[in-house]
Each structure stands twice: as structure tokens, then as C-alpha cells.
Amino acid sequence: MSLIQTKSIAEQVEELLRGRIRDGTYVPGSRIPSESELSEEIGVSRATIRTVLAKLAVIGLILRKQGDGTYVNARVQKVSAHLGNIWDFACLIESNGFAPSIQAISRELRQATGKEALGLAIEPGDELLHLVRLFYADEKPVILANNVIPVSLICEPVDTVDGRLHIREILQNYCHQEIAFVITDIRSTLIEAGESVLLQKQPGDIILGLDVSFYSKNNVPLVLGSNYFDDTVLRLSLVQAWN
Amino acid sequence: MSLIQTKSIAEQVEELLRGRIRDGTYVPGSRIPSESELSEEIGVSRATIRTVLAKLAVIGLILRKQGDGTYVNARVQKVSAHLGNIWDFACLIESNGFAPSIQAISRELRQATGKEALGLAIEPGDELLHLVRLFYADEKPVILANNVIPVSLICEPVDTVDGRLHIREILQNYCHQEIAFVITDIRSTLIEAGESVLLQKQPGDIILGLDVSFYSKNNVPLVLGSNYFDDTVLRLSLVQAWN
DNA sequence: TAGTGGTCTAGACCACTTG
DNA sequence: AAGTGGTCTAGACCACTAC
């Protein structure tokens, strides 16, 4: 097992191009070099260039015009938290222009409710680790995150779990599991008394509810998330490319 | 200009494989033939097979395991309205298991407000076409859609615009414009008296607000959408693949 | 060890836009 | 007409998983 994971050529090219877009080497709205030119300059095949450009086009960072060229999308740079980031709250806070931080509120062992058991494909009463975390945007609390993980998945001592880590990291470090896909339900909801205090809101204020399920490649449910998202401070905005 | 648009090989392969997944030829949860086998059977290169499988993997329809094989994702088939469909309301209603229909409520010419002018990159007071449409799920109203289009973009007589068409089709038919990308803001909001009647809700009920902006490849704002989404009837659920 | 998906290449041809 | 992105091919090698 090698600790040093060399990045693929495509990943390196992606970072290079993202960097040039970020630092203005490629001016917003302007045309970037053609695929052939990039291929020659960077020294990789045109196919590799194309896989990278396709990825950047999907998230709207660039606009491609057949017979013309590829353009930097000025509009998306400022706005976005795009598709891949919907459930990555720290990333989402950052792209809203705030400095993110995470506070671990509590870590509790308890039994699964019927609904949780259904979502996690376990039996009601099976033991769960329930994590409560609070996400801050520039010192202001904006997202209250509840996550439950079946204890049966956890390989390490439960009390070593660091609540400030990303869910992905928690699953990697303590469960040796990788996330394959995620299903997110978005609801409009009223905040309850218990949660309102932590988010500095009034009970009965309206708020976004994000119910998230994480699954492994074997289609095993890994974690359920029940999150309260203060959309008066943070924008939940998605960018999508057409085709 | 040819009316018959032959589909690309990749598109045909995608339809073939989607069909096999839909009709159970490929059993949910089971492994499908390898890339080489598909390549040989269908008679296209492995690269083409791979582009199709990559697309299906992004929307979670299949799960790919290196060194093992490709599996049909049983879970996603039932759930989803995935990324590409967030703003395609008819499609979203359908994937929730209802029959969609659209009622054109009104079609009005009026002047742009300051906010609208900003979003559409025009001047306040410039003329807009304001469409109000109501989406039904099995005869029950679930989404109220307000769309505004700068009249300057419309090439055909305004009173010929068919309010029951998809926004994409309206832009194609009456403005000769193609949508390149979309930015959607999701908010939690209270429904106002005017809108509540159409959606058969009480004023003050909570509801999801979806603010959508459509842009062309030239980064010109084409349409703004302000939509009220009854999430007590319809689930807004997103599927995303990790990587 | 055999077979799978993951990465990458070099090159061909097409469809399209711009000058 | 020249140059761009879009599509597709055939083949090589690697990393990983199962048996």
C-alpha cells in the first residue's frame, strides 16, 4: 500500500486549467486555446484534454461552441456551489463567500427508530452513533447537521470519532467505507424549539431541510443525514449544464 | 437543413442499455456484461461503450467496480429525479409517480422591475413577456411557475406563444435560442395570498421557492423563473454519484 | 492468475462556425 | 477555406478484484 498516490494526468491537467481560470490567465468571458493547442502545449493527447474540458463544461465553468471555441464562463465563477457539492457543507459555505468552521455538538449512542432502520436497512432498536454538528459561516451558525451511523459499521472505538471531520472522512477513517452515491431530499420546514437555539432562530421560523442518504458501491446505506439549513444567510444554488 | 436528425452511436447505445435496465433484461442489483462483451455484441468500440456507461454512472443508474464489474443500481430506479431534471418540472412530476399536465394561467406584457432587469441584463422598464403556468400531478396543482422573457428576444408574434410548452421549447420556437446552462436557487418560503389559491394552499403555508435563470452559450440571460413548489405532495430529490 | 474497469494514446473523419 | 469542437476507432498498459 503506497501512501503517495500519484494523481492521474487528467487530474493534473484539470488542476492546471482550473488554476488558469481562477487566477485570470484565462480571462473570464474570453476564448481559451483550442484542444489541439492545449494538447501540444501540455504534452498529452487530445482525448485527455477533452475529458478534462468535458468535466469543466458539466459544472458550467466553461462554455463550448462547436466550430468556434471554448470560453470561460464569467457568470458561474462567482455564484456557485454546484452539483457535486450539495451535501459538502463546508464547501458550500466557502463558495458563498464565508469562512467555514465546524463545531461538534454531541456524540451519542442510541437505538434506531423504525424510520431510521428502514433507511439504513437495519433492524429497529439496532445501535446507532448519532452525531450533531453545527456549521458556521464567519462565526454565524448556518447549518445544523444530524448524522446517524449504524454502530455495526464502525471498526474503531466509538469515542475516538472526531465530529469535526467531513462525513466522507469519518466513513473512511472509522468504517473503512467509501461513498459511491448520495440521495438528497430537499424540503421546506419549520424549525423546532430544540434546533432553533443553536441556529439563533425563533421556533417556527422557516428553514430548508436536507435529508441525505449515503450509500456504498455495494448499495449498503452508510449514513443518514437530517440537516437544517438557514437559507436566509446561505444561498443553496445549483449550476447545471444543458447537455 | 435536414429534418431527420440521425442519433449518434453513443445515444443509440445509451437508449439500448437504458431499455435493458428498464425492462429488467439487466436484473436490478446484478452485474451486466463487461465493456469488452458489450463492445463486441453491439459492434462499437470500447471507448464508445465507456462514454455511455460513464454517463449512466454519473446519474447513479449503474455502479462500477474496478476489477469486478458494472452493476445495476436497484435503489436509484425508484427514487429519482436527478440532476438534469431539477428544472424540468413535468419530468420531475413524472418521476414522482404522477401524471403531469400543464395549464397556462396567463400571458401578460409588462415592464421589467429593477431586479428583473438586473437578472436579465436589460434596462428597468424594458418590456417583458410574463407567463404564469400551473403544473398538475394527477389533477392536483403542485407547482406554480412564473417566467419572464425579454420581448426583445422574441422573434414571433407574442400572442402565438403556447404557455403549455416546456421553457426550452418556447425559447427554441419563438426566440431561436438554445439553453446552455441553468442556475437554480432553492429557498424556503411562505406562500402569499395570490399564489395560495391556485395551489389550493392557505396563505402562510410553507413551500419551496425555486428561482431559476436560463442562459445561452453566449452567456446571455434568456429567462427568469420564479416557482412555487408544493413539497408536501412532490419530493425534490437529487441523486449524485461520488466521482 | 484471469478478467474487470481505469487511463491514455494517435489518428481519422464529421459538423459546424467564422472570416 | 481554415480551424474549431464532436464523434469514433483500435490498441496499449495499468490497478484492482475475485477465484
JSON list of C-alpha atoms in Angstrom, two decimals, chain A residues 114-198:
[
{"chain": "A", "resi": 114, "resn": "GLY", "atom": "CA", "xyz": [-38.31, 2.46, 12.76]},
{"chain": "A", "resi": 115, "resn": "LYS", "atom": "CA", "xyz": [-37.77, 5.12, 10.12]},
{"chain": "A", "resi": 116, "resn": "GLU", "atom": "CA", "xyz": [-34.02, 5.13, 10.61]},
{"chain": "A", "resi": 117, "resn": "ALA", "atom": "CA", "xyz": [-33.89, 1.34, 10.48]},
{"chain": "A", "resi": 118, "resn": "LEU", "atom": "CA", "xyz": [-35.75, 1.42, 7.17]},
{"chain": "A", "resi": 119, "resn": "GLY", "atom": "CA", "xyz": [-33.37, 3.96, 5.70]},
{"chain": "A", "resi": 120, "resn": "LEU", "atom": "CA", "xyz": [-30.27, 2.15, 6.91]},
{"chain": "A", "resi": 121, "resn": "ALA", "atom": "CA", "xyz": [-31.52, -1.37, 6.11]},
{"chain": "A", "resi": 122, "resn": "ILE", "atom": "CA", "xyz": [-31.07, -2.49, 9.73]},
{"chain": "A", "resi": 123, "resn": "GLU", "atom": "CA", "xyz": [-33.50, -3.56, 12.47]},
{"chain": "A", "resi": 124, "resn": "PRO", "atom": "CA", "xyz": [-35.35, -1.08, 14.72]},
{"chain": "A", "resi": 125, "resn": "GLY", "atom": "CA", "xyz": [-33.51, -0.97, 18.03]},
{"chain": "A", "resi": 126, "resn": "ASP", "atom": "CA", "xyz": [-30.11, -1.65, 16.49]},
{"chain": "A", "resi": 127, "resn": "GLU", "atom": "CA", "xyz": [-27.46, 0.61, 17.89]},
{"chain": "A", "resi": 128, "resn": "LEU", "atom": "CA", "xyz": [-26.61, 3.90, 16.18]},
{"chain": "A", "resi": 129, "resn": "LEU", "atom": "CA", "xyz": [-23.99, 6.59, 16.58]},
{"chain": "A", "resi": 130, "resn": "HIS", "atom": "CA", "xyz": [-25.79, 9.93, 16.43]},
{"chain": "A", "resi": 131, "resn": "LEU", "atom": "CA", "xyz": [-23.57, 12.92, 15.69]},
{"chain": "A", "resi": 132, "resn": "VAL", "atom": "CA", "xyz": [-24.76, 16.51, 15.99]},
{"chain": "A", "resi": 133, "resn": "ARG", "atom": "CA", "xyz": [-22.62, 19.13, 14.34]},
{"chain": "A", "resi": 134, "resn": "LEU", "atom": "CA", "xyz": [-23.00, 22.84, 13.76]},
{"chain": "A", "resi": 135, "resn": "PHE", "atom": "CA", "xyz": [-21.55, 24.59, 10.72]},
{"chain": "A", "resi": 136, "resn": "TYR", "atom": "CA", "xyz": [-20.58, 28.24, 10.97]},
{"chain": "A", "resi": 137, "resn": "ALA", "atom": "CA", "xyz": [-20.18, 30.81, 8.21]},
{"chain": "A", "resi": 138, "resn": "ASP", "atom": "CA", "xyz": [-17.92, 33.55, 9.54]},
{"chain": "A", "resi": 139, "resn": "GLU", "atom": "CA", "xyz": [-18.83, 32.76, 13.18]},
{"chain": "A", "resi": 140, "resn": "LYS", "atom": "CA", "xyz": [-22.55, 32.67, 12.39]},
{"chain": "A", "resi": 141, "resn": "PRO", "atom": "CA", "xyz": [-24.28, 29.28, 12.76]},
{"chain": "A", "resi": 142, "resn": "VAL", "atom": "CA", "xyz": [-25.95, 28.35, 9.48]},
{"chain": "A", "resi": 143, "resn": "ILE", "atom": "CA", "xyz": [-26.35, 24.58, 9.25]},
{"chain": "A", "resi": 144, "resn": "LEU", "atom": "CA", "xyz": [-27.32, 22.10, 11.93]},
{"chain": "A", "resi": 145, "resn": "ALA", "atom": "CA", "xyz": [-26.37, 18.58, 10.88]},
{"chain": "A", "resi": 146, "resn": "ASN", "atom": "CA", "xyz": [-27.66, 15.35, 12.41]},
{"chain": "A", "resi": 147, "resn": "ASN", "atom": "CA", "xyz": [-25.98, 12.18, 11.21]},
{"chain": "A", "resi": 148, "resn": "VAL", "atom": "CA", "xyz": [-26.64, 8.61, 12.25]},
{"chain": "A", "resi": 149, "resn": "ILE", "atom": "CA", "xyz": [-24.31, 5.69, 11.51]},
{"chain": "A", "resi": 150, "resn": "PRO", "atom": "CA", "xyz": [-25.01, 2.06, 12.37]},
{"chain": "A", "resi": 151, "resn": "VAL", "atom": "CA", "xyz": [-22.54, 1.04, 15.08]},
{"chain": "A", "resi": 152, "resn": "SER", "atom": "CA", "xyz": [-22.14, -2.26, 13.25]},
{"chain": "A", "resi": 153, "resn": "LEU", "atom": "CA", "xyz": [-20.25, -0.40, 10.52]},
{"chain": "A", "resi": 154, "resn": "ILE", "atom": "CA", "xyz": [-17.78, 1.25, 12.87]},
{"chain": "A", "resi": 155, "resn": "CYS", "atom": "CA", "xyz": [-14.42, -0.55, 13.15]},
{"chain": "A", "resi": 156, "resn": "GLU", "atom": "CA", "xyz": [-12.70, 1.81, 15.59]},
{"chain": "A", "resi": 157, "resn": "PRO", "atom": "CA", "xyz": [-13.63, 2.69, 19.20]},
{"chain": "A", "resi": 158, "resn": "VAL", "atom": "CA", "xyz": [-16.69, 4.92, 19.01]},
{"chain": "A", "resi": 159, "resn": "ASP", "atom": "CA", "xyz": [-15.37, 7.55, 21.39]},
{"chain": "A", "resi": 160, "resn": "THR", "atom": "CA", "xyz": [-12.45, 8.31, 19.09]},
{"chain": "A", "resi": 161, "resn": "VAL", "atom": "CA", "xyz": [-14.71, 9.62, 16.32]},
{"chain": "A", "resi": 162, "resn": "ASP", "atom": "CA", "xyz": [-13.86, 13.23, 15.52]},
{"chain": "A", "resi": 163, "resn": "GLY", "atom": "CA", "xyz": [-17.10, 15.09, 14.91]},
{"chain": "A", "resi": 164, "resn": "ARG", "atom": "CA", "xyz": [-15.44, 17.91, 13.00]},
{"chain": "A", "resi": 165, "resn": "LEU", "atom": "CA", "xyz": [-14.43, 15.73, 10.08]},
{"chain": "A", "resi": 166, "resn": "HIS", "atom": "CA", "xyz": [-16.26, 15.52, 6.79]},
{"chain": "A", "resi": 167, "resn": "ILE", "atom": "CA", "xyz": [-18.72, 12.62, 6.65]},
{"chain": "A", "resi": 168, "resn": "ARG", "atom": "CA", "xyz": [-16.60, 11.14, 3.90]},
{"chain": "A", "resi": 169, "resn": "GLU", "atom": "CA", "xyz": [-13.56, 11.17, 6.15]},
{"chain": "A", "resi": 170, "resn": "ILE", "atom": "CA", "xyz": [-15.46, 9.72, 9.09]},
{"chain": "A", "resi": 171, "resn": "LEU", "atom": "CA", "xyz": [-16.58, 6.82, 6.91]},
{"chain": "A", "resi": 172, "resn": "GLN", "atom": "CA", "xyz": [-13.08, 6.31, 5.58]},
{"chain": "A", "resi": 173, "resn": "ASN", "atom": "CA", "xyz": [-11.27, 6.56, 8.91]},
{"chain": "A", "resi": 174, "resn": "TYR", "atom": "CA", "xyz": [-13.61, 4.71, 11.24]},
{"chain": "A", "resi": 175, "resn": "CYS", "atom": "CA", "xyz": [-15.63, 2.45, 8.92]},
{"chain": "A", "resi": 176, "resn": "HIS", "atom": "CA", "xyz": [-13.25, 1.80, 6.01]},
{"chain": "A", "resi": 177, "resn": "GLN", "atom": "CA", "xyz": [-16.11, 2.63, 3.66]},
{"chain": "A", "resi": 178, "resn": "GLU", "atom": "CA", "xyz": [-16.22, 4.74, 0.51]},
{"chain": "A", "resi": 179, "resn": "ILE", "atom": "CA", "xyz": [-19.26, 6.73, -0.59]},
{"chain": "A", "resi": 180, "resn": "ALA", "atom": "CA", "xyz": [-20.49, 5.71, -4.04]},
{"chain": "A", "resi": 181, "resn": "PHE", "atom": "CA", "xyz": [-23.61, 7.82, -4.36]},
{"chain": "A", "resi": 182, "resn": "VAL", "atom": "CA", "xyz": [-25.88, 10.13, -2.43]},
{"chain": "A", "resi": 183, "resn": "ILE", "atom": "CA", "xyz": [-29.60, 10.86, -2.47]},
{"chain": "A", "resi": 184, "resn": "THR", "atom": "CA", "xyz": [-30.71, 14.25, -1.15]},
{"chain": "A", "resi": 185, "resn": "ASP", "atom": "CA", "xyz": [-34.29, 15.28, -0.42]},
{"chain": "A", "resi": 186, "resn": "ILE", "atom": "CA", "xyz": [-34.97, 18.99, -0.11]},
{"chain": "A", "resi": 187, "resn": "ARG", "atom": "CA", "xyz": [-37.91, 20.19, 1.97]},
{"chain": "A", "resi": 188, "resn": "SER", "atom": "CA", "xyz": [-39.28, 23.43, 3.29]},
{"chain": "A", "resi": 189, "resn": "THR", "atom": "CA", "xyz": [-39.83, 23.13, 7.02]},
{"chain": "A", "resi": 190, "resn": "LEU", "atom": "CA", "xyz": [-40.43, 24.89, 10.32]},
{"chain": "A", "resi": 191, "resn": "ILE", "atom": "CA", "xyz": [-37.61, 24.89, 12.80]},
{"chain": "A", "resi": 192, "resn": "GLU", "atom": "CA", "xyz": [-38.36, 23.31, 16.16]},
{"chain": "A", "resi": 193, "resn": "ALA", "atom": "CA", "xyz": [-37.56, 24.72, 19.58]},
{"chain": "A", "resi": 194, "resn": "GLY", "atom": "CA", "xyz": [-34.62, 22.38, 20.18]},
{"chain": "A", "resi": 195, "resn": "GLU", "atom": "CA", "xyz": [-32.85, 23.28, 16.99]},
{"chain": "A", "resi": 196, "resn": "SER", "atom": "CA", "xyz": [-33.74, 26.94, 16.90]},
{"chain": "A", "resi": 197, "resn": "VAL", "atom": "CA", "xyz": [-31.44, 27.91, 19.75]},
{"chain": "A", "resi": 198, "resn": "LEU", "atom": "CA", "xyz": [-28.33, 26.51, 18.12]}
]
